[in-house]
Amino acid sequence: MKLWGGRFESGPSEVFERFSGSLAFDRRLIDADIRGSQAFARALERVGILTADERARIVQALEQIREEAGEAEFFEGADDEDVHTLVIRKLQEHAGAVAEKIHTGRSRNEQVSLDVRLWLREECDRVRGLLAEGMGALLELAARYPDAVIPGYTHTRRAQAVLWPHYLLAYFEMFARDWERFGEARKRANLLPLGSGALAGSGFPFDREEMARDLGFDGVTANSMDVSGDRDFALDFLYAASVTMLHLSRLAEDWILYSGEEFGWLELGDGVTSGSSLMPQKKNPDSLELIRGKSGRVVGSLTSLLFTMKGLPMTYNRDMQEDKEPLFETADQLSGALEMARVVIESARLDPEKPLAAAEDSWVVATDLAEALARAGMPFHASHRLVGRLVLESVRAGKRPADWTAEELARFAPEFTPEIARLLDPKAGMQSREVRGGTGPRAVAAALEEARARLAQMQR
Ligand code: ARG
């Protein structure tokens, strides 16, 4: 069946049909398409195109189609152009001639926008749920080692000591922003496009607000041409997904390193690692590598749709059908990666001795010393220079901070009082960082509390 054909003398070539058909992938929208058509039937009744009886038959038949669509053989042999055509053909089979009226004053251009918006709305909710679960796992891992100290890095060089929970809370913040982004993407998608027609607005006096309420939308779109040519809602989702995957990928990158022999901080569960077919000793972080790898595909999907859209003249162009595969592919990869990340986080065990030793073996306390001198009145540039000389001297002599006694330090420079010498211990220096958002132990405990409360809020 076709939803067009009157002005053609012959049908589409087999090659064109194969090339242009989207049923193979847009069948994922069938539930949304049916819900949309049921609401549209009710709207058609309100403008007098359908009788109450006709509307009831259509809604009922669509309900039946929805149930059948759950069965494997439903799509077998279907060669319809797209899911919208398929649903109307099935409607004809179930409800007979009255199906001829369902498309009155409606275009597939707005229908496809409607379906994707309905689908995206649920997908955003699902992703937010997965994000919240991942954040919960991070908080549990933080609580398991509340006092563990690690060296924080810049430029992959040991920089300053931080608490392990402080490090994990950094990822919590990233995922919390992702959670918000999906909320914003959902909000922008959650407007009713129906009533826009092909591009000029429908020729029937629909009460669009009423339709919006029927389908649970927050409101209606404002311009029919915009609706016909718009895929911003898909791009919003792809962008939010790309940033989330980027965050997951960076966490994966960290932990691939932290769980390797060179760091040895983290042990990943057997359940999320794999062995080598040749090297018996190997325990490889494949789960994390695949999260990192799949992030490339998701960013690729965003790029793909950006490029599809960038040169399109107003309004609808068939190019826009190319939005669906990147969108669906992204939703699948994102859900898979979020779920995988949560399981990896749950499986991770920290050996707190290792990162502590890494902190103590380095000069992560240098900034603490310089700032203490500045607090005691020395201009910061001077204290920076003085501690720099101390580090240079230590590197030459092969001395770690703990190898200095308070007396030796005072001999190196009298400004190093016993009070300041205490800061040779990285744990002591952290106590001066109780600024809000810093790694001071009290600040971190408060941040953890706050994060728990925020997460509970997100999960409500
Ligand atoms: N399947 C198309 C899409 O996904 C919708 C069909 C609109 N086709 C058309 N020739 N106007 O974008």
Coordinates of C-alpha atoms and ligand atoms in Angstrom, one line a residue:
M1 CA 0.0 0.0 0.0
K2 CA 1.0 3.6 -0.6
L3 CA -0.2 6.8 0.9
W4 CA 0.2 8.5 -2.5
G5 CA 0.1 7.4 -6.2
G6 CA -2.8 9.2 -7.9
R7 CA -0.6 11.4 -10.0
F8 CA 1.8 8.6 -11.1
E9 CA 1.4 6.4 -14.1
S10 CA 3.8 3.8 -12.9
G11 CA 5.0 2.7 -9.5
P12 CA 8.4 3.1 -7.9
S13 CA 11.3 1.0 -9.2
E14 CA 12.3 -1.9 -7.0
V15 CA 15.7 -0.2 -6.4
F16 CA 14.1 3.1 -5.3
E17 CA 11.8 1.3 -3.0
R18 CA 14.6 -0.6 -1.4
F19 CA 16.7 2.5 -1.2
S20 CA 14.1 4.8 0.3
G21 CA 12.2 2.6 2.6
S22 CA 12.6 3.2 6.3
L23 CA 10.4 0.5 7.8
A24 CA 13.5 -1.6 8.7
F25 CA 14.4 1.0 11.3
D26 CA 11.5 3.3 12.0
R27 CA 9.4 0.3 13.1
R28 CA 10.8 1.2 16.5
L29 CA 8.3 4.1 16.5
I30 CA 5.2 2.0 16.1
D31 CA 4.0 2.4 19.6
A32 CA 4.3 6.2 19.3
D33 CA 2.7 6.2 15.9
I34 CA -0.3 4.3 17.2
R35 CA -0.7 6.5 20.2
G36 CA -0.4 9.6 18.0
S37 CA -3.0 8.2 15.6
Q38 CA -5.4 7.4 18.4
A39 CA -5.2 10.9 19.6
F40 CA -5.6 12.2 16.1
A41 CA -8.8 10.1 15.6
R42 CA -10.2 11.8 18.7
A43 CA -9.2 15.2 17.2
L44 CA -10.9 14.3 13.9
E45 CA -14.1 13.5 15.8
R46 CA -14.0 16.9 17.5
V47 CA -13.8 18.7 14.1
G48 CA -16.6 16.5 12.7
I49 CA -14.6 14.4 10.3
L50 CA -15.3 11.2 12.2
T51 CA -18.4 10.1 14.0
A52 CA -18.1 8.9 17.5
D53 CA -18.7 5.4 16.2
E54 CA -16.0 5.7 13.5
R55 CA -13.5 7.1 16.0
A56 CA -14.2 4.3 18.4
R57 CA -13.6 1.7 15.7
I58 CA -10.3 3.3 14.7
V59 CA -9.1 3.6 18.2
Q60 CA -10.1 0.1 19.0
A61 CA -8.4 -1.3 15.8
L62 CA -5.3 0.6 16.6
E63 CA -5.3 -0.9 20.1
Q64 CA -5.4 -4.3 18.6
I65 CA -2.6 -3.5 16.2
R66 CA -0.5 -2.3 19.1
E67 CA -0.9 -5.7 20.7
E68 CA -0.1 -7.6 17.5
A69 CA 3.0 -5.5 17.0
G70 CA 4.5 -7.2 20.0
E71 CA 4.5 -10.5 18.2
A72 CA 7.5 -11.6 16.1
E73 CA 5.6 -12.2 12.9
F74 CA 3.9 -8.8 12.8
F75 CA 6.5 -7.2 10.6
E76 CA 7.1 -10.3 8.5
G77 CA 6.8 -9.7 4.8
A78 CA 5.8 -6.0 5.4
D79 CA 7.2 -3.9 2.5
D80 CA 5.6 -0.6 3.4
E81 CA 7.5 2.5 2.8
D82 CA 7.6 3.4 6.5
V83 CA 6.0 2.7 9.8
H84 CA 3.3 5.3 9.3
T85 CA 2.2 3.6 6.1
L86 CA 2.3 0.2 7.7
V87 CA 0.0 1.3 10.5
I88 CA -2.5 2.7 8.1
R89 CA -2.4 -0.5 6.0
K90 CA -3.0 -2.5 9.1
L91 CA -5.8 -0.2 10.1
Q92 CA -7.5 -0.8 6.8
E93 CA -7.2 -4.5 7.4
H94 CA -8.7 -4.2 10.8
A95 CA -11.3 -1.4 10.5
G96 CA -12.0 -1.4 6.8
A97 CA -13.0 1.7 4.8
V98 CA -13.1 4.1 7.7
A99 CA -9.3 3.9 7.7
E100 CA -9.4 6.0 4.6
K101 CA -10.2 9.0 6.8
I102 CA -7.5 8.8 9.4
H103 CA -5.0 10.9 7.4
T104 CA -7.4 13.8 7.0
G105 CA -5.5 17.1 7.4
R106 CA -2.4 15.3 8.5
S107 CA 1.0 15.0 6.9
R108 CA 3.7 12.4 7.6
N109 CA 6.0 15.3 8.0
E110 CA 4.4 16.3 11.2
Q111 CA 3.6 12.7 12.1
V112 CA 7.2 11.7 12.0
S113 CA 8.1 14.7 14.2
L114 CA 5.3 13.7 16.6
D115 CA 6.4 10.1 16.8
V116 CA 10.1 10.9 17.4
R117 CA 9.1 13.4 20.1
L118 CA 6.9 10.8 21.9
W119 CA 9.7 8.2 21.6
L120 CA 12.4 10.7 22.8
R121 CA 10.4 11.7 25.8
E122 CA 10.4 8.2 27.2
E123 CA 14.0 7.7 26.1
C124 CA 15.1 10.8 28.1
D125 CA 13.3 9.5 31.2
R126 CA 15.0 6.1 30.8
V127 CA 18.4 7.6 30.3
R128 CA 17.9 9.8 33.4
G129 CA 17.0 6.7 35.4
L130 CA 20.2 5.0 34.3
L131 CA 22.3 8.1 35.0
A132 CA 20.9 8.2 38.5
E133 CA 21.7 4.6 39.1
G134 CA 25.3 5.2 38.0
M135 CA 25.6 8.2 40.3
G136 CA 24.3 6.1 43.2
A137 CA 27.0 3.6 42.5
L138 CA 29.6 6.3 42.5
L139 CA 28.4 7.6 45.9
E140 CA 28.6 4.1 47.3
L141 CA 32.1 3.6 46.1
A142 CA 33.0 7.0 47.6
A143 CA 31.5 6.0 51.0
R144 CA 33.5 2.7 51.0
Y145 CA 36.8 4.7 51.2
P146 CA 35.9 8.0 52.9
D147 CA 39.5 8.9 53.9
A148 CA 41.5 7.4 51.0
V149 CA 44.0 9.9 49.6
I150 CA 45.1 9.9 45.9
P151 CA 47.3 12.2 44.0
G152 CA 45.2 14.4 41.7
Y153 CA 46.8 15.0 38.3
T154 CA 47.2 17.8 35.8
H155 CA 49.1 17.1 32.6
T156 CA 49.2 13.4 33.8
R157 CA 51.7 14.6 36.5
R158 CA 51.0 14.3 40.2
A159 CA 49.7 17.7 41.2
Q160 CA 48.0 17.9 44.6
A161 CA 46.6 15.3 47.0
V162 CA 42.8 14.9 47.0
L163 CA 40.4 12.6 48.7
W164 CA 39.2 9.6 46.7
P165 CA 35.5 10.7 47.3
H166 CA 36.4 14.1 46.0
Y167 CA 37.6 12.6 42.8
L168 CA 34.5 10.5 42.4
L169 CA 32.3 13.5 43.2
A170 CA 33.8 15.2 40.2
Y171 CA 32.2 12.5 38.0
F172 CA 29.0 12.8 40.0
E173 CA 28.8 16.5 39.0
M174 CA 29.4 15.6 35.3
F175 CA 26.6 13.0 35.4
A176 CA 24.3 15.4 37.3
R177 CA 24.8 17.9 34.5
D178 CA 24.0 15.2 32.0
W179 CA 20.9 14.4 33.9
E180 CA 19.8 18.0 33.6
R181 CA 20.7 18.1 29.9
F182 CA 18.4 15.2 29.2
G183 CA 15.7 17.0 31.2
E184 CA 16.1 20.1 29.0
A185 CA 16.2 17.9 25.8
R186 CA 12.9 16.3 27.0
K187 CA 11.4 19.7 27.7
R188 CA 12.1 21.0 24.2
A189 CA 10.9 17.8 22.6
N190 CA 7.7 17.8 24.6
L191 CA 5.6 20.1 22.4
L192 CA 2.9 19.0 20.0
P193 CA 3.7 19.4 16.3
L194 CA 0.3 18.0 15.1
G195 CA -1.8 20.6 13.3
S196 CA 1.1 21.8 11.3
G197 CA 0.1 19.9 8.2
A198 CA 2.8 19.3 5.6
L199 CA 4.3 22.8 6.2
A200 CA 1.5 25.4 6.0
G201 CA -0.7 24.4 8.9
S202 CA -3.6 22.0 8.8
G203 CA -6.7 22.9 6.8
F204 CA -8.9 21.7 9.6
P205 CA -9.7 23.7 12.8
F206 CA -8.1 21.4 15.3
D207 CA -7.9 22.5 18.9
R208 CA -4.2 21.9 19.2
E209 CA -4.1 22.6 23.0
E210 CA -6.7 19.8 23.4
M211 CA -4.6 17.4 21.3
A212 CA -1.5 18.4 23.4
R213 CA -3.3 17.6 26.6
D214 CA -4.5 14.3 25.1
L215 CA -0.9 13.3 24.4
G216 CA 0.7 14.7 27.6
F217 CA 2.6 17.5 25.9
D218 CA 3.5 20.7 27.7
G219 CA 2.3 22.8 24.9
V220 CA 2.1 23.2 21.1
T221 CA 4.7 24.3 18.6
A222 CA 4.4 27.8 17.2
N223 CA 5.2 27.6 13.5
S224 CA 4.2 25.0 11.0
M225 CA 7.2 25.6 8.7
D226 CA 9.5 25.3 11.6
V227 CA 7.9 21.9 12.6
S228 CA 8.3 20.5 9.1
G229 CA 12.0 21.4 8.8
D230 CA 13.0 20.9 12.5
R231 CA 15.2 18.2 13.9
D232 CA 16.6 20.2 16.8
F233 CA 15.0 17.8 19.3
A234 CA 16.9 14.9 17.8
L235 CA 20.1 17.0 17.9
D236 CA 19.5 18.0 21.5
F237 CA 19.3 14.3 22.4
L238 CA 22.4 13.4 20.4
Y239 CA 24.3 16.2 22.0
A240 CA 23.3 15.3 25.5
A241 CA 24.2 11.7 24.7
S242 CA 27.6 12.7 23.3
V243 CA 28.5 14.7 26.3
T244 CA 27.4 11.8 28.6
M245 CA 29.5 9.3 26.6
L246 CA 32.4 11.7 26.7
H247 CA 32.2 11.7 30.5
L248 CA 31.9 7.9 30.6
S249 CA 34.8 7.7 28.3
R250 CA 37.0 9.8 30.5
L251 CA 36.0 7.8 33.6
A252 CA 36.9 4.6 31.6
E253 CA 40.2 6.1 30.6
D254 CA 41.1 6.9 34.2
W255 CA 40.2 3.5 35.4
I256 CA 41.9 1.6 32.6
L257 CA 45.0 3.3 33.9
Y258 CA 44.3 3.1 37.6
S259 CA 43.5 -0.7 37.4
G260 CA 46.7 -1.4 35.4
E261 CA 50.0 -2.6 36.9
E262 CA 51.6 0.8 36.6
F263 CA 49.1 2.3 39.0
G264 CA 47.6 -0.7 40.7
W265 CA 45.1 1.3 42.6
L266 CA 41.9 -0.4 41.5
E267 CA 40.8 -4.0 41.1
L268 CA 38.0 -4.5 38.6
G269 CA 35.6 -7.4 39.2
D270 CA 36.2 -10.6 37.3
G271 CA 32.8 -10.2 35.9
V272 CA 33.7 -7.1 33.9
T273 CA 37.1 -8.1 32.7
S274 CA 38.4 -10.6 30.2
G275 CA 41.4 -12.8 29.7
S276 CA 43.7 -13.3 26.8
S277 CA 43.6 -16.3 24.4
L278 CA 47.3 -16.5 24.6
M279 CA 48.7 -14.8 27.7
P280 CA 47.4 -16.6 30.8
Q281 CA 48.1 -13.9 33.3
K282 CA 46.0 -11.2 31.6
K283 CA 43.0 -9.5 33.1
N284 CA 41.9 -6.9 30.6
P285 CA 39.5 -4.0 31.2
D286 CA 37.5 -4.6 28.0
S287 CA 34.3 -3.3 29.5
L288 CA 35.9 0.1 30.0
E289 CA 37.6 0.0 26.6
L290 CA 34.3 -0.6 24.9
I291 CA 32.7 2.3 26.8
R292 CA 35.5 4.4 25.5
G293 CA 35.2 3.0 22.0
K294 CA 31.5 3.3 21.8
S295 CA 31.7 7.0 22.7
G296 CA 33.3 7.5 19.3
R297 CA 30.2 6.1 17.6
V298 CA 27.8 8.3 19.5
V299 CA 29.8 11.5 18.7
G300 CA 29.8 10.2 15.1
S301 CA 26.0 10.1 15.2
L302 CA 25.7 13.6 16.4
T303 CA 28.1 14.7 13.7
S304 CA 26.2 12.7 11.1
L305 CA 22.9 14.4 11.8
L306 CA 24.5 17.9 12.1
F307 CA 25.9 17.4 8.6
T308 CA 22.6 16.0 7.3
M309 CA 20.7 19.1 8.5
K310 CA 23.2 21.9 7.8
G311 CA 22.4 22.6 4.2
L312 CA 18.7 21.7 4.0
P313 CA 16.4 24.3 2.5
M314 CA 13.2 25.0 4.2
T315 CA 11.2 22.9 5.1
Y316 CA 10.9 19.1 5.0
N317 CA 13.4 17.2 2.8
R318 CA 13.6 13.5 2.6
D319 CA 17.2 13.7 3.8
M320 CA 15.6 14.1 7.3
Q321 CA 14.7 10.5 7.3
E322 CA 18.4 9.9 8.0
D323 CA 17.8 11.2 11.5
K324 CA 16.5 7.9 12.8
E325 CA 19.4 5.5 12.6
P326 CA 21.8 7.7 14.4
L327 CA 19.2 8.5 17.0
F328 CA 18.3 4.8 17.7
E329 CA 21.9 3.7 17.5
T330 CA 22.8 6.4 20.0
A331 CA 20.0 5.4 22.4
D332 CA 21.2 1.8 22.3
Q333 CA 24.9 2.5 22.8
L334 CA 24.2 5.1 25.5
S335 CA 21.9 2.8 27.5
G336 CA 24.4 -0.1 27.1
A337 CA 27.3 2.1 28.2
L338 CA 25.5 3.5 31.2
E339 CA 24.5 0.1 32.4
M340 CA 28.0 -1.3 31.9
A341 CA 29.5 1.6 33.7
R342 CA 27.3 1.1 36.7
V343 CA 28.2 -2.6 36.9
V344 CA 32.0 -1.7 36.6
I345 CA 31.6 0.9 39.4
E346 CA 29.9 -1.6 41.6
S347 CA 32.6 -4.1 41.0
A348 CA 35.6 -1.8 41.7
R349 CA 37.8 -2.2 44.8
L350 CA 40.4 0.4 45.8
D351 CA 43.7 -0.5 47.4
P352 CA 44.1 2.8 49.3
E353 CA 47.8 2.1 50.1
K354 CA 48.8 2.4 46.5
P355 CA 47.5 5.9 45.7
L356 CA 48.6 7.1 49.1
A357 CA 52.2 5.8 48.4
A358 CA 52.0 7.6 45.0
A359 CA 51.1 10.8 46.8
E360 CA 53.8 10.4 49.4
D361 CA 56.5 9.5 46.8
S362 CA 55.9 12.8 45.0
W363 CA 55.9 16.5 45.8
V364 CA 52.1 16.9 45.8
V365 CA 52.6 18.8 49.1
A366 CA 54.6 21.6 47.5
T367 CA 51.6 23.9 47.0
D368 CA 50.5 23.3 50.6
L369 CA 54.0 24.5 51.8
A370 CA 54.0 27.5 49.5
E371 CA 50.5 28.6 50.6
A372 CA 51.4 28.1 54.3
L373 CA 54.4 30.4 53.8
A374 CA 52.1 32.9 52.1
R375 CA 49.6 32.7 55.0
A376 CA 52.5 33.4 57.3
G377 CA 53.2 36.6 55.4
M378 CA 55.7 35.8 52.7
P379 CA 54.7 37.1 49.2
F380 CA 53.5 34.1 47.2
H381 CA 56.0 34.5 44.4
A382 CA 58.8 34.3 47.0
S383 CA 57.3 31.3 48.7
H384 CA 56.8 29.6 45.4
R385 CA 60.5 30.2 44.6
L386 CA 61.6 28.9 48.0
V387 CA 59.5 25.7 47.8
G388 CA 60.7 25.3 44.2
R389 CA 64.3 25.3 45.5
L390 CA 63.4 22.8 48.2
V391 CA 61.9 20.5 45.5
L392 CA 64.9 20.9 43.3
E393 CA 67.3 20.1 46.2
S394 CA 65.1 17.1 47.1
V395 CA 65.0 15.7 43.6
R396 CA 68.8 16.0 43.4
A397 CA 69.3 14.3 46.7
G398 CA 66.6 11.7 46.0
K399 CA 64.6 12.8 49.0
R400 CA 60.8 12.5 49.4
P401 CA 58.9 14.9 51.7
A402 CA 58.8 12.4 54.5
D403 CA 62.6 12.2 54.4
W404 CA 62.9 15.7 55.7
T405 CA 62.8 16.3 59.5
A406 CA 61.4 19.6 60.8
E407 CA 65.0 20.6 61.9
E408 CA 66.5 19.9 58.5
L409 CA 63.7 21.9 56.9
A410 CA 64.3 24.9 59.2
R411 CA 68.0 24.7 58.4
F412 CA 67.1 24.8 54.7
A413 CA 65.2 28.0 55.3
P414 CA 64.1 29.4 58.7
E415 CA 60.7 30.4 57.3
F416 CA 59.8 26.7 57.5
T417 CA 58.4 26.6 61.1
P418 CA 57.5 23.3 62.7
E419 CA 53.9 24.2 62.0
I420 CA 54.7 24.3 58.3
A421 CA 56.8 21.2 58.4
R422 CA 53.7 19.3 59.4
L423 CA 52.5 19.9 55.9
L424 CA 55.1 17.4 54.5
D425 CA 52.3 14.9 55.2
P426 CA 49.8 15.2 52.3
K427 CA 46.8 14.5 54.6
A428 CA 47.7 17.6 56.7
G429 CA 47.7 19.9 53.7
M430 CA 44.3 18.8 52.6
Q431 CA 42.9 20.2 55.8
S432 CA 43.6 23.7 54.6
R433 CA 41.2 23.2 51.7
E434 CA 37.9 23.4 53.5
V435 CA 36.7 26.0 51.0
R436 CA 33.3 25.0 49.5
G437 CA 34.0 22.6 46.6
G438 CA 37.5 21.8 47.8
T439 CA 39.0 18.6 49.0
G440 CA 39.1 19.4 52.7
P441 CA 37.7 16.4 54.6
R442 CA 34.8 18.4 56.1
A443 CA 34.0 20.0 52.7
V444 CA 34.0 16.6 51.1
A445 CA 31.8 15.0 53.8
A446 CA 29.4 17.9 53.3
A447 CA 29.5 17.5 49.5
L448 CA 28.8 13.8 49.8
E449 CA 25.8 14.5 52.0
E450 CA 24.6 17.1 49.6
A451 CA 25.1 14.8 46.6
R452 CA 23.0 12.1 48.3
A453 CA 20.2 14.6 48.9
R454 CA 20.4 15.7 45.2
L455 CA 20.3 12.2 44.0
A456 CA 17.3 11.4 46.1
Q457 CA 15.6 14.4 44.6
M458 CA 16.5 13.2 41.1
Q459 CA 15.1 9.8 41.8
R460 CA 11.7 11.2 43.0
Ligands
ARG1 N1 9.6 8.3 6.5 C1 9.8 9.8 6.4 C2 10.8 10.3 7.4 O1 11.1 9.5 8.3 C3 8.5 10.5 6.5 C4 7.8 10.4 5.3 C5 7.6 11.7 4.7 N2 7.8 11.5 3.3 C6 7.6 12.4 2.4 N3 7.9 12.1 1.2 N4 7.2 13.6 2.8 O2 11.2 11.4 7.4

